[in-house]
Tab-separated table of C-alpha atoms in Angstrom:
chain	number	residue	atom	x	y	z
Q	1048	GLN	CA	-10.503	-10.680	-37.802
Q	1049	THR	CA	-6.979	-11.026	-39.140
Q	1050	CYS	CA	-3.815	-10.319	-37.161
Q	1051	ALA	CA	-0.092	-10.430	-37.750
Q	1052	LEU	CA	2.353	-11.297	-34.980
Q	1053	PRO	CA	5.872	-9.929	-35.564
Q	1054	ILE	CA	8.335	-11.392	-33.051
Q	1055	PHE	CA	11.581	-9.996	-31.624
Q	1056	THR	CA	13.223	-6.691	-32.579
Q	1057	ALA	CA	11.639	-3.858	-34.510
Q	1058	LYS	CA	14.450	-4.045	-37.121
Q	1059	THR	CA	13.951	-7.673	-38.200
Q	1060	ARG	CA	10.546	-9.088	-37.308
Q	1061	PRO	CA	9.444	-12.412	-38.780
Q	1062	THR	CA	5.676	-12.219	-39.206
Q	1063	ILE	CA	3.159	-14.968	-38.456
Q	1064	PRO	CA	-0.374	-14.470	-39.870
Q	1065	LEU	CA	-3.231	-15.351	-37.513
Q	1066	THR	CA	-6.967	-15.465	-38.233
Q	1067	PRO	CA	-9.186	-16.120	-35.187
Q	1068	GLY	CA	-12.766	-17.015	-35.985
Q	1069	PRO	CA	-15.707	-15.207	-34.332
Q	1070	GLY	CA	-15.488	-15.995	-30.632
Q	1071	GLY	CA	-12.484	-18.217	-31.314
Q	1072	THR	CA	-8.744	-18.191	-30.803
Q	1073	ALA	CA	-5.524	-18.411	-32.784
Q	1074	ARG	CA	-2.091	-19.471	-31.584
Q	1075	ALA	CA	1.521	-19.075	-32.689
Q	1076	ASP	CA	4.635	-20.559	-31.094
Q	1077	THR	CA	8.346	-19.903	-31.160
Q	1078	LEU	CA	10.335	-22.933	-32.298
Q	1079	ALA	CA	12.735	-23.372	-29.344
Q	1080	ALA	CA	15.283	-24.679	-31.848
Q	1081	ALA	CA	18.251	-22.447	-30.993
Q	1082	SER	CA	20.920	-23.705	-28.605
Q	1083	THR	CA	21.044	-20.296	-26.883
Q	1084	VAL	CA	18.249	-18.081	-25.598
Q	1085	HIS	CA	17.063	-15.292	-27.883
Q	1086	VAL	CA	14.896	-12.595	-26.292
Q	1087	GLY	CA	12.864	-9.760	-27.738
Q	1088	TYR	CA	9.239	-8.709	-27.934
Q	1089	GLY	CA	6.123	-9.451	-29.953
Q	1090	VAL	CA	3.522	-7.072	-31.364
Q	1091	VAL	CA	0.072	-8.165	-32.509
Q	1092	GLU	CA	-0.968	-5.839	-35.336
Q	1093	THR	CA	-4.642	-6.021	-36.300
Q	1094	THR	CA	-5.145	-5.823	-40.057
Q	1095	ALA	CA	-8.924	-6.349	-39.976
Q	1096	GLY	CA	-11.558	-6.388	-37.255
Q	1097	ALA	CA	-11.327	-5.435	-33.587
Q	1098	ALA	CA	-8.138	-5.769	-31.560
Q	1099	PRO	CA	-7.985	-9.198	-29.866
Q	1100	TYR	CA	-7.191	-10.014	-26.259
Q	1101	GLY	CA	-3.725	-11.591	-26.102
Q	1102	THR	CA	-1.668	-13.710	-23.717
Q	1103	ALA	CA	1.941	-14.886	-23.964
Q	1104	VAL	CA	2.771	-18.203	-22.272
Q	1105	PHE	CA	6.380	-18.782	-21.237
Q	1106	SER	CA	7.314	-22.449	-20.985
Q	1107	LEU	CA	10.676	-23.574	-19.609
Q	1108	SER	CA	12.143	-27.040	-20.110
Q	1109	GLN	CA	15.106	-28.348	-18.121
Q	1110	ASP	CA	16.649	-31.808	-18.475
Q	1111	GLY	CA	14.045	-32.723	-21.072
Q	1112	ALA	CA	11.013	-31.909	-18.931
Q	1113	ILE	CA	8.765	-28.859	-18.652
Q	1114	VAL	CA	9.315	-27.490	-15.153
Q	1115	THR	CA	7.290	-24.276	-15.272
Q	1116	GLU	CA	4.884	-22.198	-17.331
Q	1117	ALA	CA	3.568	-18.674	-16.802
Q	1118	ALA	CA	0.919	-16.766	-18.762
Q	1119	VAL	CA	1.398	-13.011	-19.231
Q	1120	PRO	CA	-1.396	-10.791	-20.607
Q	1121	ALA	CA	-0.570	-8.248	-23.309
Q	1122	SER	CA	0.959	-5.122	-21.779
Q	1123	PRO	CA	-0.546	-1.775	-22.897
Q	1124	PRO	CA	2.091	1.013	-22.972
Q	1125	VAL	CA	2.111	3.214	-19.853
Q	1126	MET	CA	3.910	6.328	-18.656
Q	1127	ALA	CA	4.162	5.265	-14.994
Q	1128	ALA	CA	3.989	1.812	-13.441
Q	1129	ARG	CA	4.653	0.127	-10.111
Q	1130	LEU	CA	5.314	-3.539	-9.385
Q	1131	PHE	CA	6.062	-5.821	-6.454
Q	1132	VAL	CA	9.704	-6.804	-5.997
Q	1133	GLU	CA	11.110	-9.744	-4.035
Q	1134	VAL	CA	14.725	-10.825	-3.701
Q	1135	ALA	CA	15.808	-13.513	-1.241
Q	1136	ASN	CA	18.596	-16.053	-0.892
Q	1137	LYS	CA	18.149	-19.440	0.792
Q	1138	VAL	CA	14.807	-18.714	2.445
Q	1139	PRO	CA	12.161	-21.258	3.554
Q	1140	ALA	CA	9.875	-22.402	0.751
Q	1141	GLY	CA	6.774	-21.517	2.768
Q	1142	PRO	CA	5.523	-21.100	6.330
Q	1143	ALA	CA	4.093	-24.614	6.413
Q	1144	ARG	CA	6.955	-26.340	4.549
Q	1145	LEU	CA	10.115	-25.551	6.497
Q	1146	ALA	CA	11.340	-29.118	6.054
Q	1147	ALA	CA	11.270	-28.776	2.263
Q	1148	GLY	CA	14.493	-26.775	2.277
Q	1149	PRO	CA	15.398	-23.237	1.165
Q	1150	VAL	CA	14.813	-21.548	-2.189
Q	1151	ASP	CA	16.227	-18.502	-3.991
Q	1152	ILE	CA	13.860	-15.792	-5.233
Q	1153	SER	CA	14.380	-12.849	-7.556
Q	1154	THR	CA	12.378	-10.518	-9.796
Q	1155	GLY	CA	12.933	-9.813	-13.479
Q	1156	LEU	CA	11.884	-6.713	-15.398
Q	1157	SER	CA	11.338	-6.249	-19.137
Q	1158	LEU	CA	10.798	-2.900	-20.876
Q	1159	VAL	CA	9.893	-2.174	-24.500
Q	1160	ASN	CA	9.756	1.174	-26.272
Q	1161	ALA	CA	7.720	0.412	-29.379
Q	1162	GLY	CA	7.523	4.101	-30.310
Q	1163	GLU	CA	9.680	6.150	-32.654
Q	1164	ILE	CA	11.126	8.486	-29.981
Q	1165	ALA	CA	13.625	7.594	-27.253
Q	1166	ALA	CA	12.045	7.274	-23.812
Q	1167	GLY	CA	13.722	8.671	-20.719
Q	1168	ILE	CA	13.457	6.130	-17.878
Q	1169	THR	CA	13.414	6.756	-14.115
Q	1170	LEU	CA	13.485	3.784	-11.708
Q	1171	THR	CA	12.697	4.100	-7.999
Q	1172	LEU	CA	13.054	1.199	-5.566
Q	1173	ARG	CA	11.247	1.390	-2.217
Q	1174	ASP	CA	11.023	-1.007	0.713
Q	1175	SER	CA	7.743	-2.292	2.123
Q	1176	ALA	CA	7.437	0.839	4.308
Q	1177	GLY	CA	7.720	3.143	1.286
Q	1178	THR	CA	11.256	4.344	2.053
Q	1179	THR	CA	13.265	5.080	-1.101
Q	1180	LEU	CA	16.276	2.756	-1.361
Q	1181	ALA	CA	17.593	3.452	-4.857
Q	1182	THR	CA	16.875	5.636	-7.879
Q	1183	GLY	CA	18.319	5.807	-11.374
Q	1184	THR	CA	17.745	7.409	-14.751
Q	1185	GLY	CA	18.490	6.213	-18.259
Q	1186	SER	CA	17.168	6.056	-21.807
Q	1187	LEU	CA	15.353	3.442	-23.871
Q	1188	PRO	CA	15.923	3.943	-27.621
Q	1189	PRO	CA	13.008	3.678	-30.076
Q	1190	GLY	CA	12.143	0.075	-30.875
Q	1191	ALA	CA	14.373	-1.164	-28.034
Q	1192	HIS	CA	13.784	-4.086	-25.670
Q	1193	ARG	CA	15.607	-4.522	-22.370
Q	1194	ALA	CA	15.246	-7.437	-19.929
Q	1195	ARG	CA	17.159	-7.442	-16.635
Q	1196	MET	CA	17.027	-8.889	-13.145
Q	1197	ILE	CA	16.661	-6.441	-10.264
Q	1198	ASP	CA	20.365	-6.679	-9.455
Q	1199	GLN	CA	21.177	-5.783	-13.101
Q	1200	LEU	CA	19.187	-2.553	-13.334
Q	1201	ALA	CA	22.364	-0.472	-13.405
Q	1202	ASP	CA	22.655	-1.707	-17.009
Q	1203	LEU	CA	19.510	0.343	-17.780
Q	1204	THR	CA	20.040	3.282	-15.420
Q	1205	PRO	CA	23.757	3.533	-14.517
Q	1206	ASP	CA	23.199	5.472	-11.273
Q	1207	PHE	CA	20.811	2.832	-9.871
Q	1208	LEU	CA	22.575	1.097	-6.972
Q	1209	LEU	CA	20.753	-1.857	-5.431
Q	1210	PRO	CA	21.488	-1.927	-1.673
Q	1211	SER	CA	23.813	-4.816	-0.818
Q	1212	ASN	CA	21.432	-5.954	1.930
Q	1213	PHE	CA	18.241	-5.878	-0.144
Q	1214	ALA	CA	18.032	-9.680	0.010
Q	1215	VAL	CA	17.619	-9.165	3.777
Q	1216	THR	CA	14.979	-6.455	3.218
Q	1217	ARG	CA	13.448	-8.907	0.724
Q	1218	PHE	CA	10.217	-7.092	-0.208
Q	1219	GLY	CA	9.603	-3.781	-1.919
Q	1220	THR	CA	8.198	-1.999	-4.946
Q	1221	LEU	CA	9.799	-0.732	-8.135
Q	1222	GLU	CA	8.374	2.381	-9.771
Q	1223	VAL	CA	9.016	2.879	-13.486
Q	1224	ARG	CA	8.408	6.289	-15.057
Q	1225	ALA	CA	8.988	7.141	-18.705
Q	1226	THR	CA	8.802	10.218	-20.899
Q	1227	GLN	CA	7.212	8.144	-23.678
Q	1228	PRO	CA	4.724	5.246	-23.341
Q	1229	ILE	CA	6.504	1.917	-22.751
Q	1230	SER	CA	5.377	-1.656	-22.098
Q	1231	VAL	CA	6.402	-3.158	-18.767
Q	1232	LEU	CA	6.486	-6.827	-17.771
Q	1233	ALA	CA	7.668	-8.411	-14.533
Q	1234	LEU	CA	8.313	-12.014	-13.524
Q	1235	ARG	CA	9.104	-13.546	-10.145
Q	1236	LEU	CA	11.682	-16.331	-10.442
Q	1237	THR	CA	12.143	-19.043	-7.840
Q	1238	VAL	CA	14.966	-21.584	-7.954
Q	1239	ASN	CA	13.641	-24.572	-6.053
Q	1240	GLN	CA	15.394	-27.282	-4.074
Q	1241	LYS	CA	16.074	-29.266	-7.269
Q	1242	GLY	CA	17.628	-26.298	-9.047
Q	1243	ASN	CA	14.592	-25.787	-11.313
Q	1244	THR	CA	13.597	-22.231	-12.226
Q	1245	LEU	CA	9.911	-21.518	-11.592
Q	1246	LEU	CA	8.170	-18.479	-13.108
Q	1247	THR	CA	5.292	-16.434	-11.713
Q	1248	THR	CA	3.680	-13.432	-13.372
Q	1249	VAL	CA	3.915	-10.189	-11.363
Q	1250	PRO	CA	1.050	-7.761	-12.107
Q	1251	VAL	CA	2.107	-4.238	-13.106
Q	1252	ALA	CA	-0.025	-1.358	-11.780
Q	1253	ASP	CA	-0.687	1.597	-14.090
Q	1254	MET	CA	-0.158	4.585	-11.792
Q	1255	ASP	CA	-2.120	6.887	-14.098
Q	1256	ALA	CA	-5.234	4.712	-13.910
Q	1257	SER	CA	-8.157	6.033	-11.898
Q	1258	ALA	CA	-8.024	5.105	-8.221
Q	1259	SER	CA	-10.729	2.751	-6.979
Q	1260	GLY	CA	-12.063	2.137	-3.492
Q	1261	SER	CA	-13.880	-1.083	-4.416
Q	1262	SER	CA	-13.130	-4.464	-2.906
Q	1263	LEU	CA	-10.544	-6.860	-4.298
Q	1264	TYR	CA	-11.544	-10.422	-5.147
Q	1265	PHE	CA	-9.336	-13.504	-5.322
Q	1266	PRO	CA	-11.434	-16.207	-7.013
Q	1267	GLN	CA	-9.375	-19.102	-5.644
Q	1268	VAL	CA	-7.257	-19.754	-2.567
Q	1269	ALA	CA	-5.459	-23.112	-2.244
Q	1270	ASP	CA	-4.188	-24.434	1.065
Q	1271	GLY	CA	-3.120	-27.929	2.089
Q	1272	GLU	CA	-1.489	-30.981	0.473
Q	1273	GLY	CA	1.577	-28.890	-0.405
Q	1274	TYR	CA	-0.313	-25.773	-1.495
Q	1275	THR	CA	-0.014	-22.402	0.240
Q	1276	THR	CA	-1.340	-19.019	-0.900
Q	1277	SER	CA	0.361	-15.685	-0.235
Q	1278	PHE	CA	-1.349	-12.328	-0.754
Q	1279	VAL	CA	0.740	-9.360	-1.878
Q	1280	LEU	CA	-0.782	-5.861	-1.772
Q	1281	LYS	CA	0.879	-2.767	-3.196
Q	1282	ILE	CA	-0.254	0.832	-3.464
Q	1283	GLY	CA	-0.620	1.724	-7.139
Q	1284	ARG	CA	-0.857	5.529	-7.005
Q	1285	ALA	CA	0.248	7.086	-3.730
Q	1286	HIS	CA	3.399	6.301	-1.748
Q	1287	VAL	CA	2.899	4.142	1.349
């Protein structure tokens, strides 16, 4: 199959041709040559054969060394989504590593409207008990990409007011509803004791997907020698 990967905005998209072999893979990279960060979105357009499975890998270098990488699967457009949110300042790195010193944690959100019609956006922030803390409405123009931290969401929906004490509340969920299908991505960012920014992918639940009562499986749990594992559960369809 043959694919084309346009990167960044819908107005000016440099295109990279890709041709994975049967059962194989193909890869394209940004050049990391600019002195400032440029952000946007990528679309894999299939020109022949079946649509491939795709993953984007973010890699961050600081002081000449790679300090973190995170792999994000392709994000199918949805009308309603919910994701886990965490914001914390100077909190312990983990229950078993109090001596390691505090870290800062936040959550970033990215939205893309790849359609040709503006999408109305409604954001709803709830705490871990399901109590609504903030709501806001706005619009995402056709072809637009917006990336913001949780404390910057008023840039997207002006009436969204993050509670000043949310870093004390720390955990919650963010619901994203749109009048047109949009792609949603979320990342958890941790600034460690050395000042390095670490990235973790945050899964986004499609609230229109069929509910399932089956068991959840976590294929690996690491514990010991510096590793800890935390489990985060969120309700995808109903309010808790």
